[in-house]
Each structure stands twice: as structure tokens, then as C-alpha cells.
Short mmCIF file of C-alpha atoms in Angstrom, two decimals:
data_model
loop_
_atom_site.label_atom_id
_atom_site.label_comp_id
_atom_site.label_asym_id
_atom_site.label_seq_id
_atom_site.Cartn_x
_atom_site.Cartn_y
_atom_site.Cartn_z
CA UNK A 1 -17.28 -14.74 -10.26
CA UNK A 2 -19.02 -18.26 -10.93
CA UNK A 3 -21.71 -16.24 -12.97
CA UNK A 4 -18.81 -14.55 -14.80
CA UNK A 5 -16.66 -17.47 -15.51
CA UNK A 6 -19.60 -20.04 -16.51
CA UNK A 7 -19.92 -17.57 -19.78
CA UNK A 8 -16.55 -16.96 -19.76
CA UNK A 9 -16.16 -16.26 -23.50
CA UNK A 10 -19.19 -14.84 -24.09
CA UNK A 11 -18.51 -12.16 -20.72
CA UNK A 12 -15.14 -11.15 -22.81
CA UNK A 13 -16.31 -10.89 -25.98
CA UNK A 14 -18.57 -8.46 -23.99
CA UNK A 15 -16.41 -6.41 -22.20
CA UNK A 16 -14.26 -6.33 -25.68
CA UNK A 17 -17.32 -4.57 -27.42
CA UNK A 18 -18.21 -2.13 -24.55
CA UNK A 19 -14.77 -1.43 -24.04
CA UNK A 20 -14.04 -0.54 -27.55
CA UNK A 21 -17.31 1.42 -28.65
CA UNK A 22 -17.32 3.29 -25.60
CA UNK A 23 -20.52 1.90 -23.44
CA UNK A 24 -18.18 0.10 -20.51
CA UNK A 25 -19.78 1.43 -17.48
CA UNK A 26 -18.08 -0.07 -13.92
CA UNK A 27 -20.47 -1.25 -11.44
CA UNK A 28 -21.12 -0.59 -7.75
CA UNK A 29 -18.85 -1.23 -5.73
CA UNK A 30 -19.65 -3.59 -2.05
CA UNK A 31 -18.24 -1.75 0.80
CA UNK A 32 -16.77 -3.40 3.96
CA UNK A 33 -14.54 -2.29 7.03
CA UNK A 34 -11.90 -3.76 8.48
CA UNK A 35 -10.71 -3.01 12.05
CA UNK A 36 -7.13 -4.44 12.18
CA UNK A 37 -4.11 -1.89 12.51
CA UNK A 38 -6.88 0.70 12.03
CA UNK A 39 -10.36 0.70 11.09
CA UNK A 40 -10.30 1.69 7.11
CA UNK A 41 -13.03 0.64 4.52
CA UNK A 42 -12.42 -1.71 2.07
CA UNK A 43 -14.22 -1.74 -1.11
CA UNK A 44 -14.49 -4.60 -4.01
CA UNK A 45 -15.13 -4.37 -7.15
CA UNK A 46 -17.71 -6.69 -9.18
CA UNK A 47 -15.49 -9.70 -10.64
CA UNK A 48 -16.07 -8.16 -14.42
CA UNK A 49 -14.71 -5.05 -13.58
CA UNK A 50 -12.02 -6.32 -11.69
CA UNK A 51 -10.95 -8.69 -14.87
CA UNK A 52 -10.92 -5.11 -16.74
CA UNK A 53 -8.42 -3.62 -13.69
CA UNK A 54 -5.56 -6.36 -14.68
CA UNK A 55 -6.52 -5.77 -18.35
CA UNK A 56 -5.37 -2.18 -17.68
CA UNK A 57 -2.72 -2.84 -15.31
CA UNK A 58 -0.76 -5.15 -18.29
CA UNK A 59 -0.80 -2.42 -20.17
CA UNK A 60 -0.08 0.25 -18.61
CA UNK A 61 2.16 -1.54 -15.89
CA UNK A 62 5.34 -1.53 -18.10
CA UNK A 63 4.79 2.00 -19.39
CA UNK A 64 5.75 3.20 -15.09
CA UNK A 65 7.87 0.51 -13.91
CA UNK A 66 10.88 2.03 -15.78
CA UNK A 67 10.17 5.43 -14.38
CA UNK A 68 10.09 3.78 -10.62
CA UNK A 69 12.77 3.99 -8.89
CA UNK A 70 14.80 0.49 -7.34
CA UNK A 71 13.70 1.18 -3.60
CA UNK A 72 9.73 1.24 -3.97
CA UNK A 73 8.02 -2.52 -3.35
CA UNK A 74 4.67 -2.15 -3.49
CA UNK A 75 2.55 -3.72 -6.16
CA UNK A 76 5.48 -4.83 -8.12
CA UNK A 77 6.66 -8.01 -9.40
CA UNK A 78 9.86 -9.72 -7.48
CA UNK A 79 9.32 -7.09 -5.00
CA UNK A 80 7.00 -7.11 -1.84
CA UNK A 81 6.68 -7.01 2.28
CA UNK A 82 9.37 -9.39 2.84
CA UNK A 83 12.35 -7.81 0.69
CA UNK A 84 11.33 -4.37 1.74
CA UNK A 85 11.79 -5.18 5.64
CA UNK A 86 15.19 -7.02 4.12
CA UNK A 87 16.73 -3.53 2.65
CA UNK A 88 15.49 -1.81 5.67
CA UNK A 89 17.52 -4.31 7.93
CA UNK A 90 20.30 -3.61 5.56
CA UNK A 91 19.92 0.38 6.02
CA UNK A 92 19.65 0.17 9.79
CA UNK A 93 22.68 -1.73 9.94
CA UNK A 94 24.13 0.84 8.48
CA UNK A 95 23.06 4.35 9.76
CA UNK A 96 22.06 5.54 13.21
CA UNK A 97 19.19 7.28 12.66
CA UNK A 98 15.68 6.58 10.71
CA UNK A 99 12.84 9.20 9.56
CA UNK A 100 9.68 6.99 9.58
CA UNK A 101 7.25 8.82 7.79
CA UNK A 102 3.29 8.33 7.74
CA UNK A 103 1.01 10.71 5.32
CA UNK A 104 -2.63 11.12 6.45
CA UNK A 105 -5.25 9.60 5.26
CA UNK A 106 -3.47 8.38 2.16
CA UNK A 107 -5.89 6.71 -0.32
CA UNK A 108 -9.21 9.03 1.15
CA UNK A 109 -6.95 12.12 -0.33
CA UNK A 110 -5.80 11.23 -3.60
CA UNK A 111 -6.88 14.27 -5.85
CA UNK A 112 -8.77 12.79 -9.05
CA UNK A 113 -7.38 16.02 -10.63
CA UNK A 114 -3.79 16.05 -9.89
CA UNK A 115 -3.54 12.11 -10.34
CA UNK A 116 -4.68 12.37 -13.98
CA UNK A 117 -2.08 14.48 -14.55
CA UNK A 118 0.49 12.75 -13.15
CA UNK A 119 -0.72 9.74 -15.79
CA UNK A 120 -0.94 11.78 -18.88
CA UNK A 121 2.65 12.70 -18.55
CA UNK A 122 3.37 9.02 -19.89
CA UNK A 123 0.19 8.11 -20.89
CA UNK A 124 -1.50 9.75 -24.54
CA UNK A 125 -3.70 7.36 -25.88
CA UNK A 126 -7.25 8.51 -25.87
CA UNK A 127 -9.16 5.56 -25.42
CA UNK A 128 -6.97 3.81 -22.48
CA UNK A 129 -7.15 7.86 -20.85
CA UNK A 130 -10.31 7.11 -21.16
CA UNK A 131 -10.89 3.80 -19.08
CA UNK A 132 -8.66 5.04 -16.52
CA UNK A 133 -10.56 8.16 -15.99
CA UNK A 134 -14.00 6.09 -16.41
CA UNK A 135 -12.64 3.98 -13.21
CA UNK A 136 -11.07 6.85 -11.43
CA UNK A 137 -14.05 8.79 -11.63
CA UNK A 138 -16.07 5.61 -10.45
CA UNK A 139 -14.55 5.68 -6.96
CA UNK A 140 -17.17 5.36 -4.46
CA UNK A 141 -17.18 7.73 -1.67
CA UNK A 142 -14.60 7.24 0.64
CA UNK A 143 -13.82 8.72 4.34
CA UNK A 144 -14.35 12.76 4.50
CA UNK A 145 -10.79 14.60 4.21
CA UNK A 146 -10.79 18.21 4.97
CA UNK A 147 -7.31 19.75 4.58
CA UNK A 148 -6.66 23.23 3.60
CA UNK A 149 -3.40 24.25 1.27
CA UNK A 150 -1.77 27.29 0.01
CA UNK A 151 -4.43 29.36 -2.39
CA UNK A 152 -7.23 27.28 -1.26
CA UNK A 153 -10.56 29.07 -0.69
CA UNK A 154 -13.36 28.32 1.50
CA UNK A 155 -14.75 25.48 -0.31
CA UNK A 156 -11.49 24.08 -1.98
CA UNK A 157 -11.42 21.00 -0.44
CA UNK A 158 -14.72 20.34 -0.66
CA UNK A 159 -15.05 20.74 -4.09
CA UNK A 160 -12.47 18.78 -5.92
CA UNK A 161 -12.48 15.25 -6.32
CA UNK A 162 -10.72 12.34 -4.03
CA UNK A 163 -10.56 9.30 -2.75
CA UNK A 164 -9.58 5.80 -4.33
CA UNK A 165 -11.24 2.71 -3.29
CA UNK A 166 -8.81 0.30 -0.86
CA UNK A 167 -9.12 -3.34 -2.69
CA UNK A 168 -8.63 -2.43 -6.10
CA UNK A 169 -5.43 -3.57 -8.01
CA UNK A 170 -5.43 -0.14 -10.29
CA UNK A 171 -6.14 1.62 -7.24
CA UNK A 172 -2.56 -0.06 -5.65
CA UNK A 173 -0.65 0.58 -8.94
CA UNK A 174 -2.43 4.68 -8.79
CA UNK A 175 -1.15 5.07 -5.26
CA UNK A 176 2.11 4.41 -6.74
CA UNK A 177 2.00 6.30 -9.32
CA UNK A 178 0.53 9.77 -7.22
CA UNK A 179 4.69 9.16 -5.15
CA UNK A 180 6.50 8.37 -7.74
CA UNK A 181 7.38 12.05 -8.13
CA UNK A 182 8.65 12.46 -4.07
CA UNK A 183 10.45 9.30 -4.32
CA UNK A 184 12.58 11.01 -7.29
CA UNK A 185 12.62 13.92 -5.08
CA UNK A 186 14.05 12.45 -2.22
CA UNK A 187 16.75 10.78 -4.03
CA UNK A 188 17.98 13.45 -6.84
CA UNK A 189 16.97 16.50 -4.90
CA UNK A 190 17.47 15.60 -1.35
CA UNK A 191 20.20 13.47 -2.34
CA UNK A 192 19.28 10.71 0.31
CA UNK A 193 20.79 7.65 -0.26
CA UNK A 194 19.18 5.21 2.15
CA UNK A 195 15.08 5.20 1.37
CA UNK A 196 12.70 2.73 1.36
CA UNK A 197 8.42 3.74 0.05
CA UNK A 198 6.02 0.78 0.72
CA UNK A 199 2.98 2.34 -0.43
CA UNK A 200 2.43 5.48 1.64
CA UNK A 201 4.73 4.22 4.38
CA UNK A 202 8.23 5.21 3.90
CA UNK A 203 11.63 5.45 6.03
CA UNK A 204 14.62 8.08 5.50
CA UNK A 205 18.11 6.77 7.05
CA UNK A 206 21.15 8.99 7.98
CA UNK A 207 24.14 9.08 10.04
CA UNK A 208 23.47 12.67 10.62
CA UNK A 209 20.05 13.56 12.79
CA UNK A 210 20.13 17.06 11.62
CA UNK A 211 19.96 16.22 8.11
CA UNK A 212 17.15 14.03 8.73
CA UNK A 213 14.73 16.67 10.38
CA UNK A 214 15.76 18.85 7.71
CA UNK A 215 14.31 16.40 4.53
CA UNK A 216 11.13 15.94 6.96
CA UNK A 217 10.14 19.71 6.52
CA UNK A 218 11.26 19.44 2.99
CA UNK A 219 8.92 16.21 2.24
CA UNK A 220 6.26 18.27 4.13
CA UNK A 221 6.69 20.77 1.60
CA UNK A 222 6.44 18.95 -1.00
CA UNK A 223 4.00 16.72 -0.53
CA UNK A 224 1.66 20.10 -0.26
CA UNK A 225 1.88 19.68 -4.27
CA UNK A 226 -0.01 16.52 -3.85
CA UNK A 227 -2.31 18.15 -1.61
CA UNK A 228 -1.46 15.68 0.76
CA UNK A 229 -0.05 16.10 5.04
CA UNK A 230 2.01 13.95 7.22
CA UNK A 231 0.99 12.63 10.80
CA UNK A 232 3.73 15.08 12.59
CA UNK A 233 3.41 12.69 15.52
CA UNK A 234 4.19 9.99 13.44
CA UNK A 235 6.46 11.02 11.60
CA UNK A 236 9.54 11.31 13.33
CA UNK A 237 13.48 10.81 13.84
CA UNK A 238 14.50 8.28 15.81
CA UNK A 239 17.75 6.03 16.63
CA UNK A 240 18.02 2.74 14.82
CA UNK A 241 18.56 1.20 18.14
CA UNK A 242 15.07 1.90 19.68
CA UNK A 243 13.55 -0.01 17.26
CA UNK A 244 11.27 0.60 14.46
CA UNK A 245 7.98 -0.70 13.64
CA UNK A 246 7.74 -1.17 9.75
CA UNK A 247 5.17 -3.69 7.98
CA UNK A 248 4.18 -5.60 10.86
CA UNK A 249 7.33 -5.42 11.96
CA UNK A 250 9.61 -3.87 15.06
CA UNK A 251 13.26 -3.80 12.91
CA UNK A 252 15.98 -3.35 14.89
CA UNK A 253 19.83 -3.30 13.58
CA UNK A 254 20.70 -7.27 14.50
CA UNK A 255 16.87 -8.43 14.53
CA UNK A 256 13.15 -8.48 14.01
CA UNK A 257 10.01 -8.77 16.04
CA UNK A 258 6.77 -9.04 15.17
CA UNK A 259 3.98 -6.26 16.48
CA UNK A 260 2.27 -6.99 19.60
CA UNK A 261 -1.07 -6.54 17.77
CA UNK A 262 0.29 -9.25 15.26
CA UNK A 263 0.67 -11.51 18.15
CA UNK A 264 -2.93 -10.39 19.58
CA UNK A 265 -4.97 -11.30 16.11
CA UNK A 266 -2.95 -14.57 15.55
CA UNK A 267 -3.82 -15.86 18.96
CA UNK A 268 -7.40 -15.07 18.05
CA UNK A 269 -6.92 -16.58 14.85
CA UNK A 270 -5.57 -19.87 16.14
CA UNK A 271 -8.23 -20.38 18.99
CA UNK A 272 -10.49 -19.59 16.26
CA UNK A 273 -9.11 -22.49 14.05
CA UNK A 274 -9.26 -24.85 16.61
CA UNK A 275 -13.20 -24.25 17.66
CA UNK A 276 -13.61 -25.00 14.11
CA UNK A 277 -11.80 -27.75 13.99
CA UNK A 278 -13.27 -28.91 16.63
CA UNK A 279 -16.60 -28.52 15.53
CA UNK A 280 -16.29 -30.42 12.01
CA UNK A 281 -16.41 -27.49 10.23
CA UNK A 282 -12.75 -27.92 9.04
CA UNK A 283 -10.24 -30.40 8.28
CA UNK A 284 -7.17 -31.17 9.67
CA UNK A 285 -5.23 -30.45 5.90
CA UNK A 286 -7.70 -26.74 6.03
CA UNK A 287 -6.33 -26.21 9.68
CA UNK A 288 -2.70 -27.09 8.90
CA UNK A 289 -2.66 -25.00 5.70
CA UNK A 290 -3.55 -21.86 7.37
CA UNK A 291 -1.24 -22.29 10.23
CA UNK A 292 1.61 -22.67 7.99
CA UNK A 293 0.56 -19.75 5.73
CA UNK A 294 1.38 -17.47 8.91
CA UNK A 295 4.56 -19.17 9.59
CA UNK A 296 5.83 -18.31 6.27
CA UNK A 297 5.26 -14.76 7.32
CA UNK A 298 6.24 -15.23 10.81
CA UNK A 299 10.09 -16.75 10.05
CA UNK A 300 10.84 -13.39 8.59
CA UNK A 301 11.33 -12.07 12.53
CA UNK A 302 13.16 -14.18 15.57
CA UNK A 303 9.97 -15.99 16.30
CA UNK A 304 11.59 -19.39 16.12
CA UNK A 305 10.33 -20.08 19.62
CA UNK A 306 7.22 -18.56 19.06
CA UNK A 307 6.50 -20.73 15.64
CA UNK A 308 8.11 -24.21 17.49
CA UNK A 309 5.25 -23.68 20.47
CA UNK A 310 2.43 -23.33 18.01
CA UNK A 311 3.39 -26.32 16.36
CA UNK A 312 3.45 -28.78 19.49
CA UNK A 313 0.41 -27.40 20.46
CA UNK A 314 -1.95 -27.10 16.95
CA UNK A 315 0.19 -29.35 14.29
#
């Protein structure tokens, strides 16, 4: 990035040329895991390229956002983590049953073939098809999927492209892009009113339980078009009342709590802090900073308590 910025005019005037003759060519990507909910690999893009993904994303960004529908937050302005566990307070208050559903493997099974599709229905400009297919088809290898579908042969799956990188921005506006067809599905087909899509987590609410195991097999079916497969374990119908456990969040009708393994890292985080602190390695303005970062996120459950303790103890 300092490399990048210290010829910042230069570097675009750059990218400008090999973007419009044709010679842009992304770079390698640096691969890392994380471990926290699950262990999934993360993958970041050198800084130039990742100045090209918001190019891209400007662009192309108002072309889908009409075509979304209200209820998806991900990756969009004025929407986010916070106002999506907010409408799904507001449907639990008032329904008695949810459908939380998880798909497998999300970003590892994106089709390269079916997603380009899906983006030349709105998209027909030749040289922005183009970058989009020069950075889909740059995605560096990600976890091994093997799923089988209707008509699928013995090496099917095997043979077509998948996979998006976790970490890039394009790849978060693709991955809404690939559901933007079930959301409309869900709400003009299966006519259900109450439905919330966070990336690939999403919640069905209904009065009636029947109903609600009725969409599931539906969504199952249809999300065989994307060539993509719930968790059946995971994906199940539940009453409001039990409690369910939603962006870092257990979201129950009259409040919120946050998830045990939330709890677990931020204790780790804080003793973490502190040895630093400590040692000289950080400042008390550093310390304070991050500590408050978390309670922004932490006020959105009952965790007044929780956030009061912390703040005799490390503020």
C-alpha cells in the first residue's frame, strides 16, 4: 500500500492504461486462515488490485442495488449487522416460528459459470464483462467442494469452475449477486412476507410451522439451480421463543444475547490488551480505543452489565 500510494498518480495513470488496452493482469493473491466461528481461509488481494475492486464496484454497484430487494444487508450502504438483527427482532416479535437457513460451503461453491450469467443479465458492456471475468477467473483455489446435482456426470463437479476468494469487496458484492434470484423467489413465489438474507445466512418467519417446512424443501430445490445445498442440520424450524442465534447474536422476541464464543474471544482479547499494555507495547488511548470499538457492538444485546464490569476493571 505505501509502495502504491508514494506513486500514487503515476500507479493510476497505470492501471488506467492496462485497464483500457487490455494488459491488466491481477496479482497473487496472500492466503491466510482464520479459526473463529469456523476455520475458513481468507485471501487478500495486492493493494493495486484491490483499488481496481472499488473501481468496479462504483460502477457496477448502482446497476444491482435497484434489482435487490429491501430485506438483504450485506455489502450495502445504510444497511449492515446491526439493522439486520433490528428487523429480525421486529419479525420475531411478530411470528412464532423462524426457518434459519445455512447453505454449505457458500463462497468455496460459487459456479464461475452460472455467476457470469447471472451478471450479463444486467451487465452488456464488453470491456467491464471483461474485468469482471479477468477477476473472477483469478480466484485462487479455494476449499475442495464435491456435490453432485441433477444431470451431473462423473466428473461434473470436478470440472467446472468455483470458488471466490473471502476478503475481496467484489467478491462480497458477487455473493450477493449469485441470491439475488432466491431472495425474489422467496418473496414473489413463496409469497413469504417476513425474510431477512445476510450474505448466505438467512431466516424465514411464519405463524404457521407447516408452511415453514414446506418453503425449506422448496429453497432446497431451488437453490439446486445454483448448484448449491443447505446444512439440513442447520437448517431448521424452530419457535421464536427458544432463541435464535443470528450474527453473533442469540435473538429472542423481548431481547438479545451475545454468543458464548463471542464472550470466549473477547475475554481473550481483553487479557490480551492488558499484557500489552502492560508491557509498553501500547498506550492507554490504543487500549481504550479498542475496548470501546467492541462496546459499540456489544450495546446492540442486554450486555449492560457485562459492558459496566469491563469498564471498572480495564477503563
Amino acid at each position: 500500500m505505501l509502495a502504491f500510494n508514494h506513486n500514487l498518480e503515476s500507479n493510476i495513470f497505470k492501471l488506467q492504461d492496462e485497464l483500457q488496452n487490455g494488459a491488466y493482469q491481477p496479482g497473487p493473491y496472500h492466503g491466510f486462515y482464520i479459526h473463529q466461528p469456523k476455520k475458513r481461509l481468507i485471501s487478500a488481494a495486492p493493494y493495486r488490485d484491490r483499488v481496481v475492486h472499488h473501481a468496479l464496484c462504483n460502477v457496477i454497484e448502482p446497476i444491482f442495488e435497484k434489482t435487490f430487494i429491501y430485506d438483504t444487508y450485506a455489502c450495502r450502504r445504510e444497511k449492515g449487522t446491526h439493522k439486520a438483527i433490528m428487523r429480525f427482532t421486529e419479525f420475531c416479535r411478530k411470528n412464532k416460528y423462524v426457518l434459519k437457513c445455512d447453505i454449505k460451503k457458500y463462497f468455496p461453491s460459487i459456479d464461475h459459470q452460472i455467476l457470469k450469467g447471472l451478471i450479463r443479465r444486467k451487465i452488456a458492456c464488453k470491456q467491464t464483462l471483461w474485468l469482471i471475468d479477468k477477476i473472477i477467473d483469478n480466484s485462487n483455489p479455494q476449499e475442495e467442494v464435491v456435490e453432485y446435482f441433477s444431470d451431473d456426470d462423473l466428473f461434473s463437479p470436478v470440472e467446472r469452475r468455483k470458488g471466490i476468494p473471502i476478503g475481496n469487496l467484489t467478491s462480497q458484492f458477487f455473493a450477493n449477486i449469485y441470491l439475488n434470484g432466491l431472495d425474489h423467489f422467496i418473496k414473489e413465489k413463496l409469497l413469504c412476507k417476513y425474510y431477512i438474507r445476510y450474505c448466505d445466512d438467512f431466516v424465514l418467519f411464519s405463524n404457521d410451522k407447516a408452511k415453514l417446512h414446506q418453503w425449506r424443501e422448496a429453497i432446497i430445490k431451488y437453490l439446486e439451480s445454483l448448484r448449491l445445498k443447505l446444512h439440513e442440520n442447520k437448517s431448521q424450524v424452530s419457535p421464536v421463543t427458544h432463541g435464535t442465534t443470528f450474527l453473533g447474536f442469540r435473538i429472542f422476541p423481548e431481547y438479545r444475547r451475545l454468543v458464548r464464543d463471542n464472550l470466549v474471544l473477547t475475554r481473550r482479547r481483553l487479557k490480551r490488551l492488558k499484557a500489552a499494555f502492560i508491557a509498553g507495547e501500547i498506550d492507554m488511548a490504543t487500549c481504550r480505543n479498542s475496548i470501546m470499538a467492541w462496546f459499540g457492538h456489544a450495546k446492540w444485546a442486554d450486555t449492560f452489565c457485562l459492558r459496566h464490569k469491563i469498564a471498572e476493571i480495564y477503563l
